[in-house]
Coordinates of C-alpha atoms in Angstrom, one line a residue:
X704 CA -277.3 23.8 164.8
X705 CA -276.6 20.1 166.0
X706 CA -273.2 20.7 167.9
X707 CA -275.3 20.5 171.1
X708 CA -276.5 17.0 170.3
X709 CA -273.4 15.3 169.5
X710 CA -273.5 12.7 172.4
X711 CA -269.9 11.3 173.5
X712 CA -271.7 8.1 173.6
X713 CA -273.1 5.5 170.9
X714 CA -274.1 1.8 170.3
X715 CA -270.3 0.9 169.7
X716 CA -269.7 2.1 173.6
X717 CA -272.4 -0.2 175.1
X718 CA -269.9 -3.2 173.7
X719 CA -267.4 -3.6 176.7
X720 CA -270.4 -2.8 179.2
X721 CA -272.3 -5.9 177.9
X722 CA -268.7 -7.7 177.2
X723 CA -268.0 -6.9 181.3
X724 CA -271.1 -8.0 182.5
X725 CA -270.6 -11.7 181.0
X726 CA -267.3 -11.7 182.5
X727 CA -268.8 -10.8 185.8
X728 CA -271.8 -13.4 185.6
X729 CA -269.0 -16.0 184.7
X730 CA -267.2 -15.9 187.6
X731 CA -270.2 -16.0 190.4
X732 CA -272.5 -18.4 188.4
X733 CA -271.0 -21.1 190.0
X734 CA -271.3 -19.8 193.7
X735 CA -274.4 -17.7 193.2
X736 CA -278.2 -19.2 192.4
X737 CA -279.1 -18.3 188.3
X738 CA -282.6 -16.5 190.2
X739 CA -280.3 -13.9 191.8
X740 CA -278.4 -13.0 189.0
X741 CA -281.4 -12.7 186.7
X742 CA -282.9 -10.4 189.8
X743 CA -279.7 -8.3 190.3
X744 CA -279.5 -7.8 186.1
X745 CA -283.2 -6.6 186.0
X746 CA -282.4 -3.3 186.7
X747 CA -279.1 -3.2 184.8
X748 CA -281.1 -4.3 182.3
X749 CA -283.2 -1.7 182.6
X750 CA -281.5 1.4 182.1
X751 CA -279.1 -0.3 179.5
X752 CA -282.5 -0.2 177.7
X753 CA -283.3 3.7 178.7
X754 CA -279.6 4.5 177.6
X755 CA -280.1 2.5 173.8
X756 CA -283.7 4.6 173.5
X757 CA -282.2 7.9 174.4
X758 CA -279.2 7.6 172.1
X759 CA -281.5 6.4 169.3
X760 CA -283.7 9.3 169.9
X761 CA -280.5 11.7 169.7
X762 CA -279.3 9.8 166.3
X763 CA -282.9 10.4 165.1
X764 CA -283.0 13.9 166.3
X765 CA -280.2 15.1 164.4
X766 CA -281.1 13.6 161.5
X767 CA -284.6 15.4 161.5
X768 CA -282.3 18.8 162.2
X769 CA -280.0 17.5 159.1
X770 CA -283.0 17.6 157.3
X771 CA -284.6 20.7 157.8
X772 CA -284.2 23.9 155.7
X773 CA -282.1 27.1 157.0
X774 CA -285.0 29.0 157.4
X775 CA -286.4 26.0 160.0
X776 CA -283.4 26.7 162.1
X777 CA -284.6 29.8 162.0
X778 CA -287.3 29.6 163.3
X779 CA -286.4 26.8 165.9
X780 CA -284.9 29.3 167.8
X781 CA -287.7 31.4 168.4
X782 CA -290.0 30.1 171.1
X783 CA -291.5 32.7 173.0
X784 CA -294.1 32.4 170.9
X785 CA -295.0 29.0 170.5
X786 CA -294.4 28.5 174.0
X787 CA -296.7 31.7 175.4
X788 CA -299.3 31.6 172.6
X789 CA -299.1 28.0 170.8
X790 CA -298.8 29.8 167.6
X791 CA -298.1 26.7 164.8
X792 CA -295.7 28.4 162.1
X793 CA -295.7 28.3 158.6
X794 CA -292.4 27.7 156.9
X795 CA -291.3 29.0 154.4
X796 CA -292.7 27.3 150.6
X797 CA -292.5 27.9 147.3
X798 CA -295.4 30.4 146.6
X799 CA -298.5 29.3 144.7
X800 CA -299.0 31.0 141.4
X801 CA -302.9 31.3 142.0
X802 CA -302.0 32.8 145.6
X803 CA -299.6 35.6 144.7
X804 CA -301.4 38.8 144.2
X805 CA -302.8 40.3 141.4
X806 CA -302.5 43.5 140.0
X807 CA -306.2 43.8 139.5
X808 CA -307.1 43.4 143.3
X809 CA -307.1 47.5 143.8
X810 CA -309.8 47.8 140.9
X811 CA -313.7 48.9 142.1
X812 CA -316.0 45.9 142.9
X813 CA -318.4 47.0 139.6
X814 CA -315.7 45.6 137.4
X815 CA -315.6 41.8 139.3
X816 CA -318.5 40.6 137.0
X817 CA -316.6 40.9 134.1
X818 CA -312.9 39.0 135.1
X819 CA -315.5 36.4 137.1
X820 CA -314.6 32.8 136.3
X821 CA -317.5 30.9 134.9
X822 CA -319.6 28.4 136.7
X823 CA -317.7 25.7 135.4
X824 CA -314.2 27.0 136.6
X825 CA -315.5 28.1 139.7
X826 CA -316.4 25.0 140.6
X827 CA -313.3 23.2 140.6
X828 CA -311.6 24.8 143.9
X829 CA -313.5 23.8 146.9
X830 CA -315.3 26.6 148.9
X831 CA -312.9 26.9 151.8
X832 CA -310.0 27.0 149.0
X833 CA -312.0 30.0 147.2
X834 CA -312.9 31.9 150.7
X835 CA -309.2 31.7 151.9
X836 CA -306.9 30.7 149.6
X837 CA -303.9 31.7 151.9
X838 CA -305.0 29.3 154.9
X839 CA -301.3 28.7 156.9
X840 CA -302.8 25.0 157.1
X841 CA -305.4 23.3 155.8
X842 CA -309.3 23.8 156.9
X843 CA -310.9 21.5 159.5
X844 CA -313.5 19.7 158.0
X845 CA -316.9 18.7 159.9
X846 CA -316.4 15.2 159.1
X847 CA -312.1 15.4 160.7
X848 CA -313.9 17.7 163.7
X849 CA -316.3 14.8 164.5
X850 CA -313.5 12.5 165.1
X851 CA -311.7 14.6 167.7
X852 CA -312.8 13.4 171.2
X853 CA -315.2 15.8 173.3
X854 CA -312.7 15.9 176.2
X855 CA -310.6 17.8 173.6
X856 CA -312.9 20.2 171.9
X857 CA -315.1 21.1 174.6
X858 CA -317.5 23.4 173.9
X859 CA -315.5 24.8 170.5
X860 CA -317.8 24.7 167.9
X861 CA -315.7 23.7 164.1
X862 CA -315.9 27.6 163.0
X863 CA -313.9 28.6 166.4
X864 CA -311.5 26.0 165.5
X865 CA -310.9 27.0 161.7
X866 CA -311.3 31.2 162.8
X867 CA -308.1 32.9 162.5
X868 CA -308.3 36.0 164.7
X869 CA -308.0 39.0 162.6
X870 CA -304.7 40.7 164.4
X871 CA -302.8 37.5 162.7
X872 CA -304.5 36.3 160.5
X873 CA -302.4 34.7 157.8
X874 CA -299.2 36.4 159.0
X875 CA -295.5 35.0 160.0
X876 CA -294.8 35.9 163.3
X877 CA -290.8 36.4 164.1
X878 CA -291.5 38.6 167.8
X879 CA -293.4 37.7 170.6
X880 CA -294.7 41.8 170.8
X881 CA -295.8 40.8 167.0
X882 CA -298.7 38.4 168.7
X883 CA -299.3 40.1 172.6
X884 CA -300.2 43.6 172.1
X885 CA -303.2 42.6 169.4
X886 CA -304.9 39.1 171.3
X887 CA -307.5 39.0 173.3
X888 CA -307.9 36.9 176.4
X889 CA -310.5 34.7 174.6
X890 CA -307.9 34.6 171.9
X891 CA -305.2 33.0 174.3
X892 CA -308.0 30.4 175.9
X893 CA -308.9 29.3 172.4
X894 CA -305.5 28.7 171.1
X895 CA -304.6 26.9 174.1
X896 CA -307.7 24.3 173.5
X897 CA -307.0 24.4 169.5
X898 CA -303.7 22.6 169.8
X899 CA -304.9 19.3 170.7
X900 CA -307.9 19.6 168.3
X901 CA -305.4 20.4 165.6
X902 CA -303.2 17.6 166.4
X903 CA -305.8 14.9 166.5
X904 CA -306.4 15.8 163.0
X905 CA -302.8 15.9 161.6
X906 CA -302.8 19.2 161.0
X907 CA -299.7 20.3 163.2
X908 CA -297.0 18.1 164.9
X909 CA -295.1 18.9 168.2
X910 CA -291.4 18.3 167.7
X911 CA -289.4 19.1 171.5
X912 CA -286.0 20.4 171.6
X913 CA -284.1 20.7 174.8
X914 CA -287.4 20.7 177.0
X915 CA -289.3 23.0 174.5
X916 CA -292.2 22.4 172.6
X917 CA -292.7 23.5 168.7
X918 CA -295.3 23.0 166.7
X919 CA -295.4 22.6 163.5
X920 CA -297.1 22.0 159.9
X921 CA -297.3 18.5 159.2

């Protein structure tokens, strides 16, 4: 998954750069004025700088990729998605007991009374976590929504932000045709303005891989 970040440069090359440039400045310090050669070295300076930052951004890169499961990779390589729709994906976790279905689900409404939890028990899970209990990431809540800058949100209101449009809602999307034959135009606008929202407040990260952009479950 990494081969194509394998750089055929590191820190230890940078050593005879920085070993000829002494030598250099040795030999014309005595003919040339100190302010010149600190002018001319600015911009060597410079990008000797850009080239450290991008080969510690590789090094950290493939470390983040060492890190990841099999079934990330996986899903690294699909983009059409993410990139069309800004889709965040769920990877895949070990299931929640509570979450799994239950055999019982198929029985009529008249028998819910009696398997009801008691006041008590019900009111340990939060109200979000009892309406949707198979949220792909967590709910916004008013107080996280407030802090998200106006310029960002726009006009969305917090239930537009936390709606999942019914075509996907709580699915795992592997094809793009999975996601365009069912969304709406409104769908596309509001995904588009959710990102940022959902960013601001932790709840997905962008991670870029040769020029794309994923997001992700933080």
């Amino acid at each position: 998954m990494t081969d194509y970040l394998n750089l055929p440069l590191d820190e230890k090359h940078l050593e005879p750069i920085l070993a000829r440039k002494n030598d250099i400045i040795s030999c014309v310090e005595q003919v040339v004025a100190e302010s010149k050669i600190q002018r001319v070295l600015r911009p060597f300076e410079e990008k000797l700088e850009q080239l450290r930052l991008a080969i510690r951004d590789c090094n950290l890169l493939n470390t983040q990729l060492r890190e990841m499961s099999p079934l990330e990779h996986v899903f690294l390589g699909i983009g059409d998605v993410l990139r069309d729709a800004n889709i965040p994906v769920d990877y895949g976790r070990k299931p929640d007991p509570e979450s799994l279905p239950k055999p019982s689900v198929a029985e009529p409404a008249v028998k819910a009374p009696a398997h009801a939890p008691t006041s008590s028990q019900a009111s340990v899970l939060p109200e979000d976590a009892q309406a949707r209990p198979r949220a792909i990431i967590p709910l916004v809540q008013p107080d996280e929504f407030e802090t998200i800058p106006k310029y960002m949100r726009g006009r969305m209101t917090n239930e537009e932000l936390n709606e999942e449009p019914p075509t996907i809602a709580g699915q795992l999307f592997c094809e793009d045709v999975d996601v365009k034959q069912g969304m709406r135009e409104r769908t596309k606008n509001l995904f588009r303005a959710a990102v940022p929202c959902l960013r601001h407040v932790k709840r997905i990260k962008e991670v870029r891989v040769k020029g794309k952009a994923y997001f992700m479950p933080y």
